[in-house]
CSV table of C-alpha atoms and ligand atoms in Angstrom, one decimal:
chain,number,residue,atom,x,y,z
G,102,MET,CA,0.0,0.0,0.0
G,103,ILE,CA,1.2,3.6,-0.7
G,104,SER,CA,-0.1,6.6,1.1
G,105,GLY,CA,0.9,10.1,0.2
G,106,ALA,CA,1.1,13.2,2.1
G,107,GLY,CA,1.7,16.6,0.6
G,108,GLU,CA,-0.7,19.0,-1.0
G,109,GLY,CA,-3.5,19.9,1.4
G,110,LYS,CA,-1.5,18.2,4.1
G,111,GLY,CA,-2.3,18.6,7.8
G,112,VAL,CA,-0.1,20.6,10.2
G,113,GLY,CA,3.3,18.8,10.7
G,114,VAL,CA,2.6,16.2,8.0
G,115,ALA,CA,5.7,15.4,5.9
G,116,ASP,CA,5.9,15.9,2.2
G,117,SER,CA,6.4,12.1,1.6
G,118,TYR,CA,5.0,8.8,0.7
G,119,THR,CA,4.8,5.8,3.0
G,120,ILE,CA,5.1,2.5,1.1
G,121,ILE,CA,4.0,-0.6,3.1
G,122,ASP,CA,4.7,-4.1,1.9
G,123,ASN,CA,1.5,-5.8,3.1
G,124,ARG,CA,3.1,-9.2,2.8
G,125,THR,CA,5.5,-8.4,5.7
G,126,GLY,CA,4.1,-5.2,7.2
G,127,LYS,CA,7.5,-3.6,6.5
G,128,SER,CA,7.2,0.1,5.5
G,129,VAL,CA,9.4,2.8,4.1
G,130,GLU,CA,8.9,6.5,4.1
G,131,VAL,CA,10.2,8.3,1.0
G,132,PRO,CA,10.3,12.1,0.7
G,133,ILE,CA,8.7,13.9,-2.2
G,134,GLU,CA,11.5,15.9,-3.8
G,135,ASN,CA,11.0,18.2,-6.8
G,136,GLY,CA,7.8,16.4,-7.7
G,137,GLY,CA,9.3,12.9,-7.5
G,138,ILE,CA,10.0,10.0,-5.2
G,139,SER,CA,13.1,7.9,-5.4
G,140,SER,CA,12.9,4.3,-6.5
G,141,ARG,CA,15.5,3.6,-3.9
G,142,ALA,CA,12.8,3.2,-1.3
G,143,LEU,CA,11.3,0.3,-3.2
G,144,ARG,CA,14.7,-1.4,-3.4
G,145,GLU,CA,14.9,-1.2,0.4
G,146,LEU,CA,11.5,-2.9,0.7
G,147,ASP,CA,12.1,-5.7,-1.9
G,148,PRO,CA,14.8,-5.4,-4.6
G,149,ASN,CA,12.9,-8.0,-6.7
G,150,ILE,CA,9.7,-5.9,-7.0
G,151,PHE,CA,9.8,-3.5,-9.9
G,152,ILE,CA,7.5,-0.6,-10.9
G,153,TYR,CA,5.8,-1.6,-14.2
G,154,ASP,CA,5.6,1.5,-16.4
G,155,PRO,CA,5.6,0.7,-20.1
G,156,ALA,CA,6.5,3.8,-22.3
G,157,PHE,CA,7.5,5.5,-19.0
G,158,LEU,CA,4.2,7.4,-18.6
G,159,GLN,CA,4.8,8.0,-14.9
G,160,THR,CA,8.6,7.7,-14.7
G,161,ALA,CA,11.3,10.4,-14.4
G,162,ALA,CA,14.5,9.1,-15.9
G,163,CYS,CA,16.7,12.0,-14.8
G,164,ARG,CA,16.8,15.4,-13.2
G,165,SER,CA,17.1,18.2,-15.8
G,166,SER,CA,17.4,22.0,-15.8
G,167,ILE,CA,17.1,22.5,-19.5
G,168,THR,CA,13.4,22.6,-20.4
G,169,PHE,CA,10.3,23.0,-18.2
G,170,LEU,CA,6.9,21.8,-19.5
G,171,ASP,CA,3.6,22.3,-17.8
G,172,GLY,CA,1.2,20.2,-19.9
G,173,ASP,CA,-2.0,21.3,-18.1
G,174,ASN,CA,-1.3,25.0,-18.6
G,175,GLY,CA,0.5,24.8,-21.9
G,176,ILE,CA,3.8,26.2,-20.6
G,177,LEU,CA,7.2,25.7,-22.2
G,178,ARG,CA,10.4,27.4,-21.0
G,179,TYR,CA,14.0,26.8,-22.1
G,180,ARG,CA,16.3,27.4,-19.0
G,181,GLY,CA,13.5,29.4,-17.5
G,182,TYR,CA,12.8,31.7,-20.4
G,183,PRO,CA,9.2,31.5,-21.9
G,184,ILE,CA,9.1,30.1,-25.4
G,185,GLN,CA,7.0,33.1,-26.5
G,186,ASP,CA,9.7,35.6,-25.5
G,187,LEU,CA,12.5,33.5,-27.2
G,188,ALA,CA,10.5,33.0,-30.4
G,189,GLU,CA,9.7,36.7,-30.7
G,190,GLN,CA,13.0,38.2,-29.5
G,191,SER,CA,15.8,35.7,-29.9
G,192,SER,CA,17.5,33.7,-32.7
G,193,TYR,CA,18.0,30.0,-33.1
G,194,LEU,CA,21.8,30.3,-32.6
G,195,GLU,CA,21.3,32.3,-29.4
G,196,VAL,CA,18.7,29.8,-28.1
G,197,ALA,CA,21.0,26.9,-29.0
G,198,TYR,CA,23.7,28.7,-26.9
G,199,LEU,CA,21.2,29.1,-24.0
G,200,ILE,CA,20.1,25.5,-24.2
G,201,VAL,CA,23.7,24.1,-24.3
G,202,HIS,CA,25.3,26.5,-21.8
G,203,GLY,CA,22.4,27.3,-19.5
G,204,GLU,CA,22.6,31.1,-19.8
G,205,LEU,CA,22.0,33.7,-22.6
G,206,PRO,CA,25.4,34.6,-24.1
G,207,SER,CA,27.2,38.0,-23.6
G,208,ARG,CA,27.9,39.8,-26.9
G,209,ALA,CA,31.5,38.4,-27.0
G,210,GLU,CA,30.3,34.9,-26.2
G,211,PHE,CA,27.7,35.1,-28.9
G,212,GLU,CA,30.2,36.3,-31.4
G,213,LYS,CA,32.5,33.5,-30.7
G,214,TRP,CA,29.7,30.9,-30.7
G,215,THR,CA,28.4,32.2,-34.0
G,216,HIS,CA,32.0,32.2,-35.5
G,217,ASP,CA,32.6,28.6,-34.2
G,218,ILE,CA,29.3,27.3,-35.6
G,219,THR,CA,29.8,29.1,-38.9
G,220,PHE,CA,33.3,27.7,-39.4
G,221,HIS,CA,32.2,24.1,-38.7
G,222,THR,CA,29.5,23.9,-41.4
G,223,TYR,CA,31.6,21.9,-43.9
G,224,VAL,CA,31.7,18.1,-44.0
G,225,HIS,CA,34.5,15.9,-45.2
G,226,GLU,CA,34.6,15.6,-49.0
G,227,ASN,CA,34.2,11.8,-48.7
G,228,VAL,CA,30.8,12.4,-47.1
G,229,ARG,CA,29.8,14.6,-50.1
G,230,LYS,CA,31.4,12.7,-52.9
G,231,ARG,CA,31.3,9.1,-51.9
G,232,PHE,CA,28.9,8.5,-49.0
G,233,MET,CA,26.0,10.5,-50.3
G,234,ASP,CA,26.4,8.9,-53.8
G,235,GLY,CA,25.9,5.5,-52.3
G,236,PHE,CA,22.2,6.0,-51.6
G,237,HIS,CA,19.4,5.0,-53.9
G,238,HIS,CA,18.1,7.9,-56.1
G,239,ASP,CA,14.9,8.2,-54.2
G,240,ALA,CA,16.3,7.6,-50.7
G,241,HIS,CA,14.2,9.4,-48.0
G,242,PRO,CA,16.3,12.4,-46.7
G,243,MET,CA,15.7,11.4,-43.1
G,244,GLY,CA,17.2,8.0,-43.8
G,245,ILE,CA,20.2,9.7,-45.4
G,246,LEU,CA,20.5,12.0,-42.3
G,247,VAL,CA,20.4,9.1,-39.8
G,248,ALA,CA,23.2,7.4,-41.8
G,249,THR,CA,25.4,10.4,-42.5
G,250,VAL,CA,25.3,11.9,-39.0
G,251,GLY,CA,26.3,8.4,-37.7
G,252,ALA,CA,29.1,8.2,-40.3
G,253,LEU,CA,30.6,11.5,-38.9
G,254,SER,CA,31.8,9.5,-35.9
G,255,THR,CA,34.3,7.9,-38.3
G,256,PHE,CA,35.7,11.2,-39.4
G,257,TYR,CA,36.1,12.5,-35.8
G,258,PRO,CA,37.6,9.6,-33.8
G,259,GLU,CA,38.5,12.0,-31.0
G,260,ALA,CA,34.7,12.2,-30.3
G,261,LYS,CA,35.0,8.9,-28.3
G,262,ASN,CA,37.0,10.8,-25.7
G,263,ILE,CA,33.9,12.0,-24.0
G,264,ALA,CA,35.7,12.6,-20.7
G,265,ASP,CA,37.4,15.7,-22.1
G,266,PRO,CA,35.2,18.8,-21.8
G,267,GLU,CA,36.9,20.5,-24.7
G,268,VAL,CA,36.5,17.5,-26.9
G,269,ARG,CA,32.8,17.3,-25.9
G,270,MET,CA,32.2,20.9,-26.7
G,271,ARG,CA,34.0,20.7,-30.1
G,272,GLN,CA,31.6,17.8,-31.1
G,273,VAL,CA,28.6,19.8,-29.9
G,274,VAL,CA,29.6,22.7,-32.2
G,275,ARG,CA,30.3,20.3,-35.1
G,276,LEU,CA,26.9,18.6,-34.7
G,277,ILE,CA,24.9,21.9,-34.5
G,278,ALA,CA,26.9,23.3,-37.4
G,279,LYS,CA,26.8,20.3,-39.8
G,280,MET,CA,23.2,19.1,-39.5
G,281,PRO,CA,21.9,21.8,-41.9
G,282,THR,CA,24.7,20.9,-44.4
G,283,LEU,CA,23.9,17.2,-44.2
G,284,ALA,CA,20.2,18.0,-44.5
G,285,ALA,CA,20.6,20.2,-47.5
G,286,PHE,CA,22.9,17.7,-49.2
G,287,ALA,CA,20.3,15.0,-48.6
G,288,HIS,CA,17.7,17.1,-50.4
G,289,ARG,CA,20.0,18.1,-53.3
G,290,PHE,CA,20.9,14.5,-53.8
G,291,SER,CA,17.3,13.4,-53.9
G,292,ILE,CA,16.5,15.9,-56.7
G,293,GLY,CA,19.7,15.4,-58.6
G,294,LEU,CA,21.1,18.9,-58.1
G,295,PRO,CA,24.8,19.6,-57.3
G,296,PHE,CA,25.5,20.3,-53.6
G,297,VAL,CA,25.8,23.9,-52.5
G,298,PHE,CA,28.6,24.6,-50.1
G,299,PRO,CA,27.9,26.7,-46.9
G,300,ASP,CA,28.1,30.4,-47.3
G,301,ASN,CA,29.8,31.8,-44.2
G,302,SER,CA,28.5,35.3,-44.9
G,303,LEU,CA,24.9,34.2,-44.2
G,304,ASP,CA,23.1,33.6,-40.8
G,305,PHE,CA,22.2,30.1,-39.8
G,306,ALA,CA,18.7,29.9,-41.4
G,307,SER,CA,19.7,31.9,-44.6
G,308,ASN,CA,22.7,29.7,-45.1
G,309,PHE,CA,20.5,26.6,-44.9
G,310,LEU,CA,18.1,28.1,-47.4
G,311,SER,CA,21.0,28.9,-49.7
G,312,MET,CA,22.3,25.3,-49.5
G,313,MET,CA,18.7,24.1,-50.2
G,314,TRP,CA,17.7,26.4,-53.1
G,315,LYS,CA,20.7,28.1,-54.7
G,316,ILE,CA,21.0,27.3,-58.4
G,317,ALA,CA,23.2,29.5,-60.7
G,318,GLU,CA,23.0,32.9,-59.0
G,319,PRO,CA,26.3,34.1,-57.6
G,320,ARG,CA,24.8,34.4,-54.1
G,321,PHE,CA,21.4,33.2,-52.8
G,322,GLU,CA,19.2,36.0,-51.4
G,323,SER,CA,16.5,34.5,-49.1
G,324,ASP,CA,13.3,36.4,-48.4
G,325,PRO,CA,13.9,38.0,-44.9
G,326,VAL,CA,10.3,37.0,-43.8
G,327,LEU,CA,10.9,33.4,-44.8
G,328,ALA,CA,14.4,33.2,-43.2
G,329,ARG,CA,13.0,34.7,-40.0
G,330,ALA,CA,10.0,32.3,-40.0
G,331,LEU,CA,12.4,29.4,-40.4
G,332,ASP,CA,14.6,30.6,-37.6
G,333,GLN,CA,11.6,30.9,-35.4
G,334,LEU,CA,10.5,27.4,-36.3
G,335,PHE,CA,14.0,26.3,-35.4
G,336,ILE,CA,13.7,28.0,-32.0
G,337,LEU,CA,10.3,26.3,-31.3
G,338,HIS,CA,11.8,22.8,-32.2
G,339,ALA,CA,15.1,23.2,-30.3
G,340,ASP,CA,14.2,21.1,-27.2
G,341,HIS,CA,11.3,19.5,-25.5
G,342,GLU,CA,12.6,17.7,-22.4
G,343,GLN,CA,12.4,13.9,-22.3
G,344,ASN,CA,10.7,13.3,-25.7
G,345,CYS,CA,11.3,10.0,-27.5
G,346,SER,CA,14.4,11.1,-29.5
G,347,THR,CA,16.0,12.9,-26.6
G,348,THR,CA,15.5,9.8,-24.5
G,349,ALA,CA,17.2,7.8,-27.3
G,350,MET,CA,20.1,10.3,-27.2
G,351,ARG,CA,20.4,9.9,-23.4
G,352,VAL,CA,20.1,6.1,-23.4
G,353,VAL,CA,22.7,5.6,-26.1
G,354,GLY,CA,24.9,8.3,-24.6
G,355,SER,CA,24.7,6.6,-21.2
G,356,ALA,CA,26.7,3.8,-22.7
G,357,HIS,CA,29.4,6.4,-23.4
G,358,ALA,CA,28.9,6.1,-27.2
G,359,ASP,CA,30.3,9.1,-29.1
G,360,PRO,CA,27.9,12.0,-29.6
G,361,PHE,CA,27.6,11.4,-33.4
G,362,SER,CA,26.4,7.8,-32.9
G,363,SER,CA,24.1,9.0,-30.1
G,364,THR,CA,22.7,11.7,-32.4
G,365,ALA,CA,22.1,9.1,-35.1
G,366,ALA,CA,20.0,7.1,-32.6
G,367,ALA,CA,18.0,10.3,-31.8
G,368,CYS,CA,17.5,11.0,-35.5
G,369,ALA,CA,16.2,7.5,-35.9
G,370,ALA,CA,13.7,7.9,-33.1
G,371,LEU,CA,12.6,11.3,-34.6
G,372,TYR,CA,12.0,9.6,-37.9
G,373,GLY,CA,9.0,7.8,-36.4
G,374,PRO,CA,5.5,9.1,-37.6
G,375,LEU,CA,4.4,9.3,-34.0
G,376,HIS,CA,7.2,11.7,-33.2
G,377,GLY,CA,9.1,13.9,-35.7
G,378,GLY,CA,7.5,12.3,-38.7
G,379,ALA,CA,4.1,13.7,-37.7
G,380,ASN,CA,4.4,17.0,-39.6
G,381,GLU,CA,4.9,15.0,-42.8
G,382,ALA,CA,1.9,12.8,-41.8
G,383,VAL,CA,-0.2,15.9,-41.2
G,384,VAL,CA,0.3,17.2,-44.7
G,385,ARG,CA,-0.4,13.8,-46.2
G,386,MET,CA,-3.5,13.5,-44.1
G,387,LEU,CA,-4.8,17.0,-45.1
G,388,THR,CA,-4.0,16.3,-48.7
G,389,GLU,CA,-6.0,13.0,-48.5
G,390,ILE,CA,-8.9,14.8,-46.9
G,391,GLY,CA,-8.7,17.1,-49.9
G,392,SER,CA,-11.8,19.3,-49.2
G,393,LEU,CA,-13.9,20.7,-46.4
G,394,GLU,CA,-16.7,18.3,-47.3
G,395,ASN,CA,-14.5,15.3,-46.4
G,396,ILE,CA,-13.7,16.5,-42.9
G,397,GLU,CA,-16.7,15.2,-41.1
G,398,PRO,CA,-16.4,11.6,-42.6
G,399,PHE,CA,-12.6,11.7,-41.7
G,400,VAL,CA,-13.3,12.8,-38.1
G,401,ALA,CA,-15.9,9.9,-37.9
G,402,ALA,CA,-13.2,7.5,-39.0
G,403,VAL,CA,-10.9,8.8,-36.4
G,404,LYS,CA,-13.5,8.4,-33.7
G,405,GLU,CA,-14.0,4.8,-34.9
G,406,GLY,CA,-10.3,4.2,-34.5
G,407,LYS,CA,-9.8,3.7,-38.2
G,408,ALA,CA,-7.6,6.8,-38.6
G,409,ARG,CA,-5.5,9.0,-36.4
G,410,LEU,CA,-5.7,12.8,-36.4
G,411,MET,CA,-2.0,13.5,-37.0
G,412,GLY,CA,-0.7,16.7,-35.4
G,413,PHE,CA,-3.2,16.3,-32.5
G,414,GLY,CA,-2.5,15.0,-29.0
G,415,HIS,CA,0.6,14.9,-26.9
G,416,ARG,CA,2.0,12.8,-24.0
G,417,VAL,CA,2.5,16.0,-21.9
G,418,TYR,CA,0.4,18.8,-23.3
G,419,LYS,CA,-3.2,18.1,-22.3
G,420,SER,CA,-4.0,21.7,-23.5
G,421,TYR,CA,-3.0,23.7,-26.5
G,422,ASP,CA,0.7,23.2,-27.4
G,423,PRO,CA,2.1,26.7,-26.9
G,424,ARG,CA,4.3,26.1,-30.0
G,425,ALA,CA,1.3,25.5,-32.2
G,426,ARG,CA,-0.1,28.9,-31.3
G,427,ILE,CA,3.1,30.6,-32.3
G,428,ILE,CA,3.4,28.6,-35.5
G,429,LYS,CA,-0.2,29.4,-36.4
G,430,ALA,CA,0.7,33.2,-36.2
G,431,THR,CA,3.9,32.6,-38.1
G,432,ALA,CA,2.0,30.8,-40.9
G,433,GLU,CA,0.0,34.0,-41.7
G,434,ARG,CA,3.2,36.0,-42.2
G,435,VAL,CA,4.7,33.3,-44.4
G,436,PHE,CA,1.5,33.0,-46.5
G,437,GLU,CA,1.6,36.8,-47.2
G,438,VAL,CA,4.9,36.1,-49.0
G,439,THR,CA,4.3,32.6,-50.5
G,440,GLY,CA,0.5,32.7,-51.1
G,441,ARG,CA,-2.0,30.9,-48.8
G,442,ASN,CA,-1.6,27.2,-48.6
G,443,PRO,CA,-5.0,25.7,-49.6
G,444,LEU,CA,-4.6,23.0,-47.0
G,445,LEU,CA,-4.7,25.7,-44.3
G,446,ASP,CA,-8.5,26.0,-44.6
G,447,ILE,CA,-8.9,22.3,-44.2
G,448,ALA,CA,-6.6,22.4,-41.1
G,449,LEU,CA,-8.4,25.3,-39.5
G,450,LYS,CA,-11.8,23.6,-40.0
G,451,LEU,CA,-10.5,20.3,-38.8
G,452,GLU,CA,-9.2,22.0,-35.6
G,453,GLU,CA,-12.5,23.8,-35.1
G,454,ILE,CA,-14.5,20.6,-35.4
G,455,ALA,CA,-12.1,18.5,-33.3
G,456,LEU,CA,-11.9,21.1,-30.4
G,457,ALA,CA,-15.7,21.0,-30.2
G,458,ASP,CA,-16.1,17.2,-30.3
G,459,GLU,CA,-16.4,15.2,-27.1
G,460,TYR,CA,-14.1,12.4,-28.4
G,461,PHE,CA,-11.1,14.9,-28.5
G,462,ILE,CA,-12.2,17.0,-25.5
G,463,SER,CA,-12.5,13.9,-23.3
G,464,ARG,CA,-9.1,12.7,-24.4
G,465,ARG,CA,-7.6,16.2,-24.0
G,466,LEU,CA,-6.4,16.2,-27.6
G,467,TYR,CA,-5.2,19.5,-29.0
G,468,PRO,CA,-3.1,20.6,-31.9
G,469,ASN,CA,0.6,20.0,-31.2
G,470,VAL,CA,3.7,21.5,-32.7
G,471,ASP,CA,3.3,19.4,-35.9
G,472,PHE,CA,-0.2,20.4,-36.8
G,473,TYR,CA,0.6,23.7,-38.6
G,474,SER,CA,4.4,23.5,-39.1
G,475,GLY,CA,4.1,21.3,-42.2
G,476,LEU,CA,1.8,23.8,-43.9
G,477,ILE,CA,4.5,26.5,-43.5
G,478,TYR,CA,7.3,24.2,-44.8
G,479,GLN,CA,5.2,23.2,-47.8
G,480,ALA,CA,4.4,26.8,-48.6
G,481,MET,CA,8.1,27.6,-48.4
G,482,GLY,CA,8.7,24.9,-51.0
G,483,PHE,CA,10.1,22.1,-48.9
G,484,PRO,CA,9.2,18.6,-50.1
G,485,VAL,CA,7.1,16.7,-47.6
G,486,ASP,CA,9.8,14.1,-46.9
G,487,MET,CA,12.1,16.9,-45.8
G,488,PHE,CA,9.8,17.9,-42.9
G,489,PRO,CA,11.3,15.5,-40.2
G,490,VAL,CA,14.7,16.6,-41.3
G,491,LEU,CA,13.6,20.2,-40.6
G,492,PHE,CA,12.8,19.0,-37.1
G,493,ALA,CA,16.1,17.3,-36.6
G,494,ILE,CA,18.2,20.3,-37.5
G,495,PRO,CA,17.2,22.5,-34.5
G,496,ARG,CA,16.5,19.6,-32.1
G,497,THR,CA,20.2,18.8,-32.3
G,498,ALA,CA,20.8,21.6,-29.8
G,499,GLY,CA,18.5,19.9,-27.4
G,500,TRP,CA,19.9,16.5,-28.0
G,501,VAL,CA,23.5,17.6,-27.3
G,502,ALA,CA,22.5,19.7,-24.3
G,503,HIS,CA,20.9,16.6,-22.7
G,504,TRP,CA,23.9,14.5,-23.7
G,505,LEU,CA,26.2,17.0,-21.9
G,506,GLU,CA,23.8,17.1,-18.9
G,507,LEU,CA,23.7,13.3,-18.7
G,508,LEU,CA,27.5,13.0,-18.7
G,509,GLY,CA,27.7,15.7,-16.0
G,510,ASP,CA,25.1,14.1,-13.7
G,511,PRO,CA,26.7,12.0,-10.9
G,512,GLU,CA,23.5,10.1,-10.4
G,513,GLN,CA,23.5,8.8,-14.0
G,514,LYS,CA,25.0,5.5,-15.2
G,515,ILE,CA,24.3,3.2,-18.1
G,516,SER,CA,20.6,2.9,-18.8
G,517,ARG,CA,19.5,-0.6,-18.1
G,518,PRO,CA,15.8,-0.9,-17.1
G,519,ARG,CA,14.4,-4.2,-15.6
G,520,GLN,CA,11.3,-6.2,-16.9
G,521,ILE,CA,8.4,-8.2,-15.6
G,522,TYR,CA,9.0,-11.7,-17.0
G,523,VAL,CA,5.8,-13.4,-18.2
G,524,GLY,CA,7.4,-16.1,-20.4
G,525,PRO,CA,7.3,-19.9,-20.0
G,526,PRO,CA,8.8,-21.5,-16.9
G,527,GLU,CA,11.8,-23.8,-17.1
G,528,ARG,CA,11.3,-26.6,-19.6
G,529,PRO,CA,13.6,-29.4,-20.9
G,530,TYR,CA,15.1,-29.3,-24.4
G,531,VAL,CA,13.5,-31.8,-26.9
G,532,PRO,CA,15.7,-32.7,-29.9
G,533,ILE,CA,13.9,-32.1,-33.2
G,534,ARG,CA,13.7,-35.8,-34.0
G,535,ASP,CA,11.5,-36.2,-31.0
G,536,ARG,CA,9.3,-33.1,-31.5
G,537,ASN,CA,5.8,-33.7,-33.0
S,151,SDX,C1,6.0,15.3,-31.1
S,151,SDX,O1,7.2,14.1,-26.5
S,151,SDX,C2,7.4,15.2,-27.1
S,151,SDX,O2,7.6,16.3,-26.5
S,151,SDX,C3,7.2,15.2,-28.6
S,151,SDX,C4,7.3,16.5,-29.3
S,151,SDX,C5,8.7,17.1,-29.2
S,151,SDX,O3,8.8,18.4,-29.4
S,151,SDX,O4,9.7,16.4,-29.1
S,151,SDX,O5,6.4,17.4,-28.8
S,151,SDX,C6,7.1,16.3,-30.8
S,151,SDX,O6,6.3,14.2,-31.3
S,151,SDX,C7,4.6,15.8,-31.1
S,151,SDX,C8,3.6,14.6,-31.3
S,151,SDX,C9,3.5,14.4,-32.9
S,151,SDX,N1,2.7,13.1,-33.1
S,151,SDX,C10,1.5,13.2,-33.7
S,151,SDX,O7,0.9,14.3,-33.9
S,151,SDX,C11,0.9,11.9,-34.0
S,151,SDX,C12,-0.6,11.8,-33.5
S,151,SDX,N2,-0.6,11.9,-32.0
S,151,SDX,C13,-0.7,10.6,-31.4
S,151,SDX,O8,-0.2,9.5,-32.0
S,151,SDX,C14,-0.6,10.7,-29.9
S,151,SDX,O9,-1.3,11.8,-29.4
S,151,SDX,C15,0.8,10.9,-29.3
S,151,SDX,C16,1.8,9.8,-29.8
S,151,SDX,C17,1.4,12.2,-29.6
S,151,SDX,C18,0.7,10.7,-27.8
S,151,SDX,O10,0.3,9.5,-27.5
S,151,SDX,P1,0.0,9.0,-26.0
S,151,SDX,O11,0.3,10.0,-25.0
S,151,SDX,O12,0.6,7.6,-25.9
S,151,SDX,O13,-1.5,8.9,-26.0
S,151,SDX,P2,-2.4,7.6,-26.4
S,151,SDX,O14,-1.9,7.1,-27.7
S,151,SDX,O15,-2.4,6.7,-25.2
S,151,SDX,O16,-3.8,8.2,-26.6
S,151,SDX,C19,-4.7,8.4,-25.5
S,151,SDX,C20,-6.1,8.3,-26.2
S,151,SDX,C21,-6.3,7.0,-27.0
S,151,SDX,O17,-7.6,6.7,-27.1
S,151,SDX,P3,-8.2,5.5,-26.2
S,151,SDX,O18,-7.4,4.3,-26.6
S,151,SDX,O19,-8.1,6.0,-24.8
S,151,SDX,O20,-9.7,5.4,-26.7
S,151,SDX,O21,-6.2,9.3,-27.2
S,151,SDX,C22,-6.3,8.7,-28.5
S,151,SDX,C23,-5.8,7.3,-28.4
S,151,SDX,O22,-6.4,6.5,-29.4
S,151,SDX,N3,-5.5,9.6,-29.4
S,151,SDX,C24,-5.8,9.9,-30.6
S,151,SDX,C25,-4.8,10.7,-31.0
S,151,SDX,N4,-3.8,10.8,-30.1
S,151,SDX,C26,-4.3,10.1,-29.0
S,151,SDX,N5,-6.9,9.7,-31.3
S,151,SDX,C27,-6.9,10.2,-32.5
S,151,SDX,N6,-5.9,11.0,-33.0
S,151,SDX,C28,-4.8,11.3,-32.3
S,151,SDX,N7,-3.9,12.0,-32.8
């Protein structure tokens, strides 16, 4: 039995749980600290009894000071700064510095950070000339990214020396700097265009757009509204505490794998349609719905469990994802430049119907970061299969920040959860000649 004391507690009642093993009457009191209780108490009671928590719905795997989420109130802060302030007033590179270092940079720190990132955007020529060419002509760019970021570990063998803080930070800079280059190369390969090298005179988002779209002009000039919108989208996607891909980064990093291999694992997790692949799935879903008339039958199919409303729902946000609100406002500014995405009307009507429908209300399903982001990317000319790649580029800052935090946490060690065994009891081996 577990009895808790805390909120609404009587005078003198401790902030703690008391766990009683009813088989023995043995009990242990465990303090509630920072919203959690330590599993150590359970090990004291009986080391062979485990908490069963598939998908970790009620499990904190670490202490972190990087991102704070309040799912009930739709709050997201990076290192204490509200996402709304950062999206409106900061830049992706400044936010990446904040997430990695924990504080906003001084002018001098930001100039050095920007210089370091800018001068690490190139990748080894073997990646460009030999590795990329090995893919099939229609390889999905996210599959290319997973492979190429992992391959970078072979070009920087020093990265295995994770005990050295300077080596760690050099790989952090390399990863943040090179992801846009690998992403743009993956796109250019998939459409048979020559690769465009990084232009160090451009800012982070404009350089990525140049590597994506530059053809024969001497220098690519991106529309400032689109470059700013992309930079804002990068800010909104930079981190999101213990999401699936960041968990993958931490689990692989806990084995002391190098950061490139750990980032490849994080990219692979993000590739999943329930995670980073959702914005691609949203656009495919809206395209399939095709018209306002088809919304009601689609919603009916969702309620019958025959389809999923991609871009809706979240493990933490049981209210409107604050990022979705900001993205919705950004969309209007982008569409003033690119022309309105016809799928927006379907998305707006779908949201209106879903938010008024008991099925979604009772399950606390609201638009998440992916519901509108794909519409912006599509209006900006990105092919749909590039959408998860556009998620991976900025999320690299979060992944490497959590990797650094993990390695600096004295309570962390290699991740190795236990299980509840439900397989067959011991049984003797029967040679095949004797098996019926
Ligand atoms: C991201 O973790 C992060 O922070 C992720 C992220 C980040 O920044 O890293 O925010 C980015 O991954 C956003 C989520 C993108 N994924 C999608 O939009 C895919 C569609 N969403 C769902 O698959 C789902 O909502 C999840 C995966 C996001 C969350 O799944 P949960 O928390 O495991 O919830 P669940 O599957 O247990 O659903 C609870 C109920 C179920 O109904 P019942 O079985 O109780 O009847 O809600 C239903 C689900 O069927 N449900 C949906 C739904 N999402 C949940 N029904 C229809 N459409 C949906 N989208």
